[in-house]
Short mmCIF file of C-alpha atoms in Angstrom, two decimals:
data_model
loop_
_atom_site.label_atom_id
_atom_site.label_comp_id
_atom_site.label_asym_id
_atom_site.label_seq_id
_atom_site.Cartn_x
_atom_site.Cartn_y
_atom_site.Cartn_z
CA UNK A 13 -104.12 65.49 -22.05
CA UNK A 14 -100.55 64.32 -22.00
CA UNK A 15 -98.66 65.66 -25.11
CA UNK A 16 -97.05 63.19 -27.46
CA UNK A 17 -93.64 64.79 -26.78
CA UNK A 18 -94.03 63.99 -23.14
CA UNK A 19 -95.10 60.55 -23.79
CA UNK A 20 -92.74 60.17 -25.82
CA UNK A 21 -90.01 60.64 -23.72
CA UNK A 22 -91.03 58.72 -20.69
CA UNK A 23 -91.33 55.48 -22.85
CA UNK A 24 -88.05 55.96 -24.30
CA UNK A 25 -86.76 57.05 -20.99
CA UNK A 26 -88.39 54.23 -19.15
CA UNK A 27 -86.71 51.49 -22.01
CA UNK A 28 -83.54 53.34 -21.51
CA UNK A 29 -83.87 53.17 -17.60
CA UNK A 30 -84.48 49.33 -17.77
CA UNK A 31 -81.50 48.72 -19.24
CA UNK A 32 -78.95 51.50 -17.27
CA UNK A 33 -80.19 49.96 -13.88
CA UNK A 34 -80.49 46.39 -15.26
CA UNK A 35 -76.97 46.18 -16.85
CA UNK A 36 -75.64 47.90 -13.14
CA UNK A 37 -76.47 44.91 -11.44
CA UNK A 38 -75.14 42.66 -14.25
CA UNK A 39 -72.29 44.13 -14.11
CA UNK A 40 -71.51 43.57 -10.31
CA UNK A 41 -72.08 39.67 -10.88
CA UNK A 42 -70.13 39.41 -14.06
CA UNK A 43 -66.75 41.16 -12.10
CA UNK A 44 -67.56 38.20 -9.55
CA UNK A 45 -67.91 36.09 -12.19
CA UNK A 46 -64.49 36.93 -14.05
CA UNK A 47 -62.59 36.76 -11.10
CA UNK A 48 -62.98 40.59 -9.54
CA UNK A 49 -64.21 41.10 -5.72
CA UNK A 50 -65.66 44.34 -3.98
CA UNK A 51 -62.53 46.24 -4.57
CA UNK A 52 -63.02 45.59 -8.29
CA UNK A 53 -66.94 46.43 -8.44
CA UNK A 54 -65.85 49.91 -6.93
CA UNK A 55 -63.41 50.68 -10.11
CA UNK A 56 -65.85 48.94 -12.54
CA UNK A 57 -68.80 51.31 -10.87
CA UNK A 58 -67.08 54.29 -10.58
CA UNK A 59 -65.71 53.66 -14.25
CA UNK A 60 -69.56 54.11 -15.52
CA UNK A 61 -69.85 57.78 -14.81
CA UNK A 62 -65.65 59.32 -15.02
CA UNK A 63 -66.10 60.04 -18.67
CA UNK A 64 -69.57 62.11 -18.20
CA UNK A 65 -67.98 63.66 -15.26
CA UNK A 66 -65.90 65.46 -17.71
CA UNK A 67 -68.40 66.38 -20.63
CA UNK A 68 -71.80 66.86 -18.75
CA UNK A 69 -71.87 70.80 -18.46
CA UNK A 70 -70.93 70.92 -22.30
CA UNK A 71 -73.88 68.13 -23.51
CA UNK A 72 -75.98 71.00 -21.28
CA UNK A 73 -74.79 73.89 -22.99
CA UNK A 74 -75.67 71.81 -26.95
CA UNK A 75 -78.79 70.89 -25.22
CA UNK A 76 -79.92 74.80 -23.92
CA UNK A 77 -78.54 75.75 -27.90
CA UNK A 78 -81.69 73.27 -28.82
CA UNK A 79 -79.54 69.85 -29.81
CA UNK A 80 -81.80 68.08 -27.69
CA UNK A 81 -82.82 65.78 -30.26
CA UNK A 82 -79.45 65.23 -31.31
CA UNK A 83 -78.24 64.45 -27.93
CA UNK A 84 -80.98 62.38 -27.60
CA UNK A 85 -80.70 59.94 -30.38
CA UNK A 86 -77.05 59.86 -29.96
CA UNK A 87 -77.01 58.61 -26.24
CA UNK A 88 -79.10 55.71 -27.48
CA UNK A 89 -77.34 54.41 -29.67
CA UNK A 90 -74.52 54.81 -27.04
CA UNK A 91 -76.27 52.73 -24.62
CA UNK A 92 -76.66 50.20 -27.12
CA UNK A 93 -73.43 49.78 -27.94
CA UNK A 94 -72.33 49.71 -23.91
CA UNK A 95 -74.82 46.93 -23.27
CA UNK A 96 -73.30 44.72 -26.28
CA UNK A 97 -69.70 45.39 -25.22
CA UNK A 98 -70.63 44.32 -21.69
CA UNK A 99 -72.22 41.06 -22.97
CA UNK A 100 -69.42 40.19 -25.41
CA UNK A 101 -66.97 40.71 -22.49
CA UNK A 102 -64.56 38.08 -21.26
CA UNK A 103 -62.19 39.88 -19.15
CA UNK A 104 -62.40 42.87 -16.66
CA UNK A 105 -61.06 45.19 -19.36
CA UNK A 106 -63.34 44.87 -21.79
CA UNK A 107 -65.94 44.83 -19.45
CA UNK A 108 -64.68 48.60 -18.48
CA UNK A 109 -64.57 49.35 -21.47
CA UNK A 110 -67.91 48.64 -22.07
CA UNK A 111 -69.18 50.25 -19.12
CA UNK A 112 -67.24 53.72 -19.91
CA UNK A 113 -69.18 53.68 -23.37
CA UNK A 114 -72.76 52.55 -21.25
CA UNK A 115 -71.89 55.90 -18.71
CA UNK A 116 -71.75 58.26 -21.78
CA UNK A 117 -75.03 56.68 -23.66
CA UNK A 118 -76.59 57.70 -20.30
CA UNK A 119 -75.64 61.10 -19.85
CA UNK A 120 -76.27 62.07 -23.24
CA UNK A 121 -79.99 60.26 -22.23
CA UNK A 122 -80.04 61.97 -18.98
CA UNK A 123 -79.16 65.61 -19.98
CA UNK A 124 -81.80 65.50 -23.79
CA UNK A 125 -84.05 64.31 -21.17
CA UNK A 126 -84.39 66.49 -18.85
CA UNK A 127 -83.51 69.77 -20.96
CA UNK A 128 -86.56 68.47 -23.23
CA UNK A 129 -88.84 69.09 -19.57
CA UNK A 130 -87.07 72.80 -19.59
CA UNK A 131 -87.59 73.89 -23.34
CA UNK A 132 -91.09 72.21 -23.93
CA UNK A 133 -92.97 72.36 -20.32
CA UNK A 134 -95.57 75.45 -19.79
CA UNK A 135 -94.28 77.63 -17.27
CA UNK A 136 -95.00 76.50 -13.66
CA UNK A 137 -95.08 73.24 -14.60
CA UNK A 138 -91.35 71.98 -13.95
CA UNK A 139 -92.47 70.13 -10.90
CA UNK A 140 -95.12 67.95 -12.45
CA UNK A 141 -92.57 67.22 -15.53
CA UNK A 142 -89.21 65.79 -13.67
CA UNK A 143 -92.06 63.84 -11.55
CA UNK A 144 -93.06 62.57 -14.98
CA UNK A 145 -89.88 61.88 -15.87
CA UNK A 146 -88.04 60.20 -13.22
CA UNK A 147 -91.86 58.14 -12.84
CA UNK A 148 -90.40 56.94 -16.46
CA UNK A 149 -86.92 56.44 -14.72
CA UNK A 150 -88.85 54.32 -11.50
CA UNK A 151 -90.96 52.38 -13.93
CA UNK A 152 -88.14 51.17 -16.17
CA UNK A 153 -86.05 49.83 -13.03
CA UNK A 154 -88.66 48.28 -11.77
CA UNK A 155 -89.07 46.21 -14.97
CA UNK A 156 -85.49 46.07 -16.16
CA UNK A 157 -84.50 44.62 -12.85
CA UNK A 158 -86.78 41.94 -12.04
CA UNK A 159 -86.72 40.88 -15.82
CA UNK A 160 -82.65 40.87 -15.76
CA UNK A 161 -83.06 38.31 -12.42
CA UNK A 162 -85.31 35.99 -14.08
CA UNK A 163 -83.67 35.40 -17.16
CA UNK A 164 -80.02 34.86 -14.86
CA UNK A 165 -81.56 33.11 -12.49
CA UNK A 166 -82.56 30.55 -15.31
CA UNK A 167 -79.26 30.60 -16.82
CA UNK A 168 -77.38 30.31 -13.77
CA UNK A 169 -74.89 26.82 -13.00
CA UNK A 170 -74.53 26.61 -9.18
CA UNK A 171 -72.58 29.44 -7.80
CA UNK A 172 -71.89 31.05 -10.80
CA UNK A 173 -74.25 33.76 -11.99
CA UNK A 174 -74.67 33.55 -16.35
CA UNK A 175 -75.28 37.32 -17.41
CA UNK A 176 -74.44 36.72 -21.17
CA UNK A 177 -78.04 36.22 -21.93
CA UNK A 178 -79.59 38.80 -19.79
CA UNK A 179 -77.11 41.38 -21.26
CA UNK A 180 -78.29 40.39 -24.76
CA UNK A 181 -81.46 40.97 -23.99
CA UNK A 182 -81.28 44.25 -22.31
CA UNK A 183 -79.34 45.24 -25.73
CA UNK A 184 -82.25 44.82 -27.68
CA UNK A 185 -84.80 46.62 -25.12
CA UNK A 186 -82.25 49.44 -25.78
CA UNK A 187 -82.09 49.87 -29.25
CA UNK A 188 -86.68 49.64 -28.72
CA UNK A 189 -86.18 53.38 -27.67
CA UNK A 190 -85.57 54.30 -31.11
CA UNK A 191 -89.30 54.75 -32.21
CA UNK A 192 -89.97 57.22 -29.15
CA UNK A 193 -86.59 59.05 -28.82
CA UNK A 194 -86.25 59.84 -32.67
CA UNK A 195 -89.78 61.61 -33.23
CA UNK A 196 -89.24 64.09 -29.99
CA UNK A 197 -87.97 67.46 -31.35
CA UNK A 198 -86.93 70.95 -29.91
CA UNK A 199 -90.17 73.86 -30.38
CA UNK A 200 -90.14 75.33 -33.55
CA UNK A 201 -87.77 78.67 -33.23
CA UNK A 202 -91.22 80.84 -32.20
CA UNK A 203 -89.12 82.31 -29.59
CA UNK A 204 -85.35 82.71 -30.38
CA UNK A 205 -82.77 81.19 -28.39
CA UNK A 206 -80.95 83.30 -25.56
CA UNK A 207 -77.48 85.77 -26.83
CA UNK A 208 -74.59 84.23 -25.75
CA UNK A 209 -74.23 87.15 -23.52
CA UNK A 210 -76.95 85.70 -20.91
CA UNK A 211 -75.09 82.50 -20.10
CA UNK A 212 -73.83 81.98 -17.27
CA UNK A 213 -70.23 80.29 -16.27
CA UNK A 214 -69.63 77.32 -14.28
CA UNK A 215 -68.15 79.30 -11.45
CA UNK A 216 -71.37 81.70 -11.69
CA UNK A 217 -73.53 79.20 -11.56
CA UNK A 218 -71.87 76.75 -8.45
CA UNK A 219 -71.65 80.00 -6.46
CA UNK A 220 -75.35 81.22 -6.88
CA UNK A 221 -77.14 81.01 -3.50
CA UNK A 222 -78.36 77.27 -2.78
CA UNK A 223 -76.57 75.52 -6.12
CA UNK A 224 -74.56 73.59 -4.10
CA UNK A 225 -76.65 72.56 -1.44
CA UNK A 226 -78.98 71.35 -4.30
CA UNK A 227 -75.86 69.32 -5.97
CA UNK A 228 -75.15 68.03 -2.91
CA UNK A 229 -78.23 66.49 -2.06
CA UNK A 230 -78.60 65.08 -5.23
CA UNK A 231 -75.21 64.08 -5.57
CA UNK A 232 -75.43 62.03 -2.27
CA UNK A 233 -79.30 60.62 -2.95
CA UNK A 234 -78.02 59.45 -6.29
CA UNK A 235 -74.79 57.59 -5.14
CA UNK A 236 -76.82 56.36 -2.54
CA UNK A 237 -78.69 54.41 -5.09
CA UNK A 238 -75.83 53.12 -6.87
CA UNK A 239 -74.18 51.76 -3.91
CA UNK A 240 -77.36 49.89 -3.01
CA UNK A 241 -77.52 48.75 -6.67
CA UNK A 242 -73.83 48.18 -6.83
CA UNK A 243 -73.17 46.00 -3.33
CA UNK A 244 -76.81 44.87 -2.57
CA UNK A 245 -75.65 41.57 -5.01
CA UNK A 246 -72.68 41.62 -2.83
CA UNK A 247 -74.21 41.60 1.04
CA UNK A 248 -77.23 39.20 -0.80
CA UNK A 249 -73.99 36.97 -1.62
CA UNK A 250 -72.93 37.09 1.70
CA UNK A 251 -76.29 36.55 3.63
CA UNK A 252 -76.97 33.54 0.98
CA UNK A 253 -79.56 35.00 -1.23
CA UNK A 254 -80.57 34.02 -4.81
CA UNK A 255 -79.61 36.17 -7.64
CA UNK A 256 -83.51 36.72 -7.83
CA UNK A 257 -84.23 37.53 -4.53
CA UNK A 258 -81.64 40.34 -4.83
CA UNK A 259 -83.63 41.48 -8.06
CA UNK A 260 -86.92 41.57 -5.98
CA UNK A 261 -85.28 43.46 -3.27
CA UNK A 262 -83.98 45.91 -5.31
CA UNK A 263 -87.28 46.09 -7.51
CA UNK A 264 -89.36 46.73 -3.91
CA UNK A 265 -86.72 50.03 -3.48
CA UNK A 266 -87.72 51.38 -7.09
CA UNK A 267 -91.69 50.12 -6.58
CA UNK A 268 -91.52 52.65 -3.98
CA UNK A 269 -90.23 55.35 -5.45
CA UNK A 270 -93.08 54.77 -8.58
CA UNK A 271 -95.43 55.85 -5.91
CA UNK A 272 -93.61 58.94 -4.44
CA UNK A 273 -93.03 60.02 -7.62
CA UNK A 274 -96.48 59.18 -9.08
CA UNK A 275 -97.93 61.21 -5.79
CA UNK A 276 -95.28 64.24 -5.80
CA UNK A 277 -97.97 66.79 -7.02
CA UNK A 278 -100.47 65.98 -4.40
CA UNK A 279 -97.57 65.80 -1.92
CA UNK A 280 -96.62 69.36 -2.82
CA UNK A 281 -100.04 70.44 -1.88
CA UNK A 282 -100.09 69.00 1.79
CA UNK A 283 -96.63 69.20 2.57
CA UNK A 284 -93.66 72.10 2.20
CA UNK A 285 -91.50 71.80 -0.48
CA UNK A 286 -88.66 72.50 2.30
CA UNK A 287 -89.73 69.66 4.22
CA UNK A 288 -90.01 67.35 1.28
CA UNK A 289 -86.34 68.04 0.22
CA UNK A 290 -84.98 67.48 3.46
CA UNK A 291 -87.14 64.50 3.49
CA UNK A 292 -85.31 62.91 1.01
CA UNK A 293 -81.94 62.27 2.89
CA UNK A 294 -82.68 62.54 6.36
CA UNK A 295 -85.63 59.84 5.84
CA UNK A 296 -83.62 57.65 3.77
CA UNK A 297 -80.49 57.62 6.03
CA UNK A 298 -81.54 54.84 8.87
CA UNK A 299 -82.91 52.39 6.61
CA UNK A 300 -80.18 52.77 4.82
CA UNK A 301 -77.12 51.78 7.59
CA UNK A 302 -79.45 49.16 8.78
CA UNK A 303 -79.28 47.16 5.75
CA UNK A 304 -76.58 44.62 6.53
CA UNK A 305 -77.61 44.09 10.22
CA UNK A 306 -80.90 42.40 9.26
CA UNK A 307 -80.13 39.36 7.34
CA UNK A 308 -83.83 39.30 6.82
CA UNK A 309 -85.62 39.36 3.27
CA UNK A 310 -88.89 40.88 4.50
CA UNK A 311 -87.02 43.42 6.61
CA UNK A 312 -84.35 44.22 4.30
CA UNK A 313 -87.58 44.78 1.79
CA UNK A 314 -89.52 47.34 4.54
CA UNK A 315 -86.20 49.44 4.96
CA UNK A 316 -85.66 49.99 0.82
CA UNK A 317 -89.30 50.40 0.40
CA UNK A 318 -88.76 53.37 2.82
CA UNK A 319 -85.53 54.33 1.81
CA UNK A 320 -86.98 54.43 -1.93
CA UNK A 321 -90.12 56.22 -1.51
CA UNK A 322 -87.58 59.19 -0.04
CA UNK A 323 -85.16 58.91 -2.57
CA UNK A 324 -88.46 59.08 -5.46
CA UNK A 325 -89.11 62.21 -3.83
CA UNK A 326 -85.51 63.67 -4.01
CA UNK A 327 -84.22 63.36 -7.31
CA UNK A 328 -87.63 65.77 -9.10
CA UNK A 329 -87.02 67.90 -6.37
CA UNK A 330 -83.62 69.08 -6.80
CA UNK A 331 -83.89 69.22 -10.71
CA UNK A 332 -86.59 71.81 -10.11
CA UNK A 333 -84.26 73.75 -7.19
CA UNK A 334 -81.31 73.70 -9.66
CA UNK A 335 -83.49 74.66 -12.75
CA UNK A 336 -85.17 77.75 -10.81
CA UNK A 337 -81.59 78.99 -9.36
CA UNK A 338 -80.73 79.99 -12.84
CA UNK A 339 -82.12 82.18 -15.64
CA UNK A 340 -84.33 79.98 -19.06
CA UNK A 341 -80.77 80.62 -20.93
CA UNK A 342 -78.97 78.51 -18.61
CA UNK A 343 -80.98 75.26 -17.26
CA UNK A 344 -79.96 72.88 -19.52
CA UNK A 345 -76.13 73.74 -17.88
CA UNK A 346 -77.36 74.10 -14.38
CA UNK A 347 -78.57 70.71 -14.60
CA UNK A 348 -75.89 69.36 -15.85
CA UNK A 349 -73.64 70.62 -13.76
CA UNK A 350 -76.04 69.19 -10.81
CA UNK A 351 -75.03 65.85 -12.58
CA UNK A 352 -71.37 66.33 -12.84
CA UNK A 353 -71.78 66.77 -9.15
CA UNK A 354 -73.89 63.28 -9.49
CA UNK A 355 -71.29 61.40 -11.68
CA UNK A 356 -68.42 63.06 -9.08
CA UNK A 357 -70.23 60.82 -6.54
CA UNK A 358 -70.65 57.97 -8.62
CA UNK A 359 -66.62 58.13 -9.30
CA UNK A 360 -65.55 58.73 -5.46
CA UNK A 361 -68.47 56.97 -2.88
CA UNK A 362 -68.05 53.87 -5.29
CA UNK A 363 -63.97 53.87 -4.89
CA UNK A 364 -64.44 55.17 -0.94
CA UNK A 365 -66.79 51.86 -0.71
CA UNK A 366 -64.63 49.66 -2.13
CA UNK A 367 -61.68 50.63 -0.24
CA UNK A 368 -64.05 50.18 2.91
CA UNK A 369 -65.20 46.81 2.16
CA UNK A 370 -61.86 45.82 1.15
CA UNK A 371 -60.89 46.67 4.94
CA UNK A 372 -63.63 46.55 6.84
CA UNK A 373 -66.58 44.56 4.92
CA UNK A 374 -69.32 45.17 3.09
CA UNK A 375 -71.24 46.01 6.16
CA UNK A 376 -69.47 49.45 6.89
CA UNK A 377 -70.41 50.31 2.84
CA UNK A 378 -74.16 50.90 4.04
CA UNK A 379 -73.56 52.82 7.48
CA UNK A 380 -71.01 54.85 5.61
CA UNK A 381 -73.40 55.85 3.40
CA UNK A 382 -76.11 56.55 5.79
CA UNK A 383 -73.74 58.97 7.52
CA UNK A 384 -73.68 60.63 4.45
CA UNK A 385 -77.15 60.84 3.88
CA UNK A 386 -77.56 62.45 7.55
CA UNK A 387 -74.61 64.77 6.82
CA UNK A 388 -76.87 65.68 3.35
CA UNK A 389 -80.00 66.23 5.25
CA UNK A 390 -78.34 68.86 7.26
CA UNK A 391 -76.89 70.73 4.24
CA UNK A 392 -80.12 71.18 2.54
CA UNK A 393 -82.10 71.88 5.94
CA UNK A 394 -79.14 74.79 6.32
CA UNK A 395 -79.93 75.62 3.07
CA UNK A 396 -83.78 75.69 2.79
CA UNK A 397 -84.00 77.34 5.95
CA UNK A 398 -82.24 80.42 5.20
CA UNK A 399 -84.37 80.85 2.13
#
């Protein structure tokens, strides 16, 4: 039976998810909208994870001293406050602004989350609860995204994309988390939390053997998804595609990670867990680069459906290769610092592709990061293979 906790958390999660992934694409048509091009979608994008760069390893270390909860509820009410700066935006500053505030309501999120899979999972079970989690993650986007398209697409005047209302409205799906994030608490102190003395440092934990393989995987898988999320409205722009047909295409990308991630257990028992990791980038790196050379909905569809079922697979995956590289004391940190390494990402690929499609296109955005996706794949095989 799934525990309430548990359940708990992947509805809130799930809410949350809708509106992080939602508001990412709203945000790419409103900078078009105020006057801002691909160069300024880069800043804007890169804007939504500087600040949690900077804090994630400390929200870890509250979060392993069992603030989950804390960090929990407070990330919420973050996000809720991004979303409604966003939508009361009427120039590119505020609309930074509001997307700084939305990045740090999502790492708080992010972090409770997952160090709520490390303190309250049996043992041995760390696999089947990041698959449960990030299922919550897949299932939310697919909503949120779809949902966000509909309700623009209706409120759209010609050219012009109308993300006021749509904004609004993923406000108020953010502040429905409250019921399931505020009842989730930290385990009763039965067993007392780890001396000081068995926490690790930063520089201990980055140099253990296979910690930064692991951060770069997921640091490359991750950004990988945001620059699909972040230029997909751009290249649909280009090719002449509807604000909802972007939605759909980017909703068939996160339907397909719902199943890898809904299948990862049975997947572990047929294939390596080696083989699945490597999976995830090397897999994902084609489709990828191919993207703007097939002005083609139904293609375009086939190569994020594959791209996303890798990707589903990737993310679980490397939470559980961080969280085992480190002692109980120190997951919480480990796995934040495997999303500093995510938010680094988010800050640089995001600038690097903006300064590439402000020279060479949009095109060279996707083969760019394909490359690096191929260049990830061969880390982690490196990696896993000396193991």
């Amino acid at each position: 039976m799934v525990k309430r906790w548990f359940l708990n958390l992947c509805i809130a999660t799930a809410l949350l998810q809708a509106v992080y992934h939602a508001v990412r694409v709203l945000v790419s048509y409103r900078v078009l909208a105020l006057g801002g091009d691909a160069v300024t979608i880069g800043i804007v994008t890169a804007l939504f994870s500087l600040a949690p760069l900077l804090v994630a390893v400390r929200i870890g270390r509250a979060v392993d001293r069992r603030h989950a909860a804390a960090v929990l509820r407070a990330g919420v009410l973050l996000t809720a406050v991004g979303v409604l700066v966003i939508a009361a935006s009427g120039d590119l500053i505020v609309l930074a602004l509001g997307n700084v505030v939305l990045g740090f309501g999502q790492i708080l999120v992010t972090v409770a989350g997952q160090g709520f899979i490390t303190l309250l999972s049996p043992p041995g079970e760390l696999d089947r609860g990041f698959a449960g989690l990030t299922l919550g993650v897949s299932i939310g986007q697919a909503v949120g995204v779809p949902l966000v398209g509909v309700i623009a697409a209706g409120n759209s005047d010609g050219g012009v994309v109308r993300t006021t209302l749509a904004l609004t409205v993923m406000g108020v799906v953010s502040l429905a988390a409250i019921p399931f994030a505020w009842p989730i608490r930290e385990r009763p102190q039965t067993a007392e939390s780890p001396p000081p003395g068995d926490r690790q440092s930063v520089f201990s934990m980055i140099s253990t053997t296979g910690m930064r393989p692991a951060v770069f995987s997921s640091l490359i898988v991750l950004a990988s998804i945001d620059v699909v999320v972040a230029y997909l409205p751009v290249l649909g722009h280009e090719f002449g595609f509807s604000v909802l047909l972007v939605t759909l295409l980017l909703t068939a990308r996160t339907a397909a990670s719902i199943v890898s991630r809904a299948f990862l257990p049975w997947l572990l028992t047929l294939v390596p867990r080696n083989r699945l990791l490597i999976s995830a980038t090397l897999c994902s790196a084609l489709p990828t680069a191919l993207l703007p050379f097939v002005p083609n909905p139904v293609v375009m569809a086939l190569l994020l459906v594959v791209a996303g079922f890798f990707w589903g697979i990737g993310q679980p995956l490397t939470m559980t290769w961080v969280a085992g590289l480190v002692t109980a004391a120190n997951r919480a940190a480990a796995l934040s610092l495997r999303l500093t390494g995510n938010r680094l990402g988010q800050v640089l690929i995001p600038l690097a592709a903006g300064a590439a499609a402000g020279v060479a296109g949009t095109s060279s955005i996707f083969v760019i990061t394909g490359g690096l996706l191929g260049t990830a794949a061969v880390s982690t095989w490196r990696a896993v293979s000396t193991c």
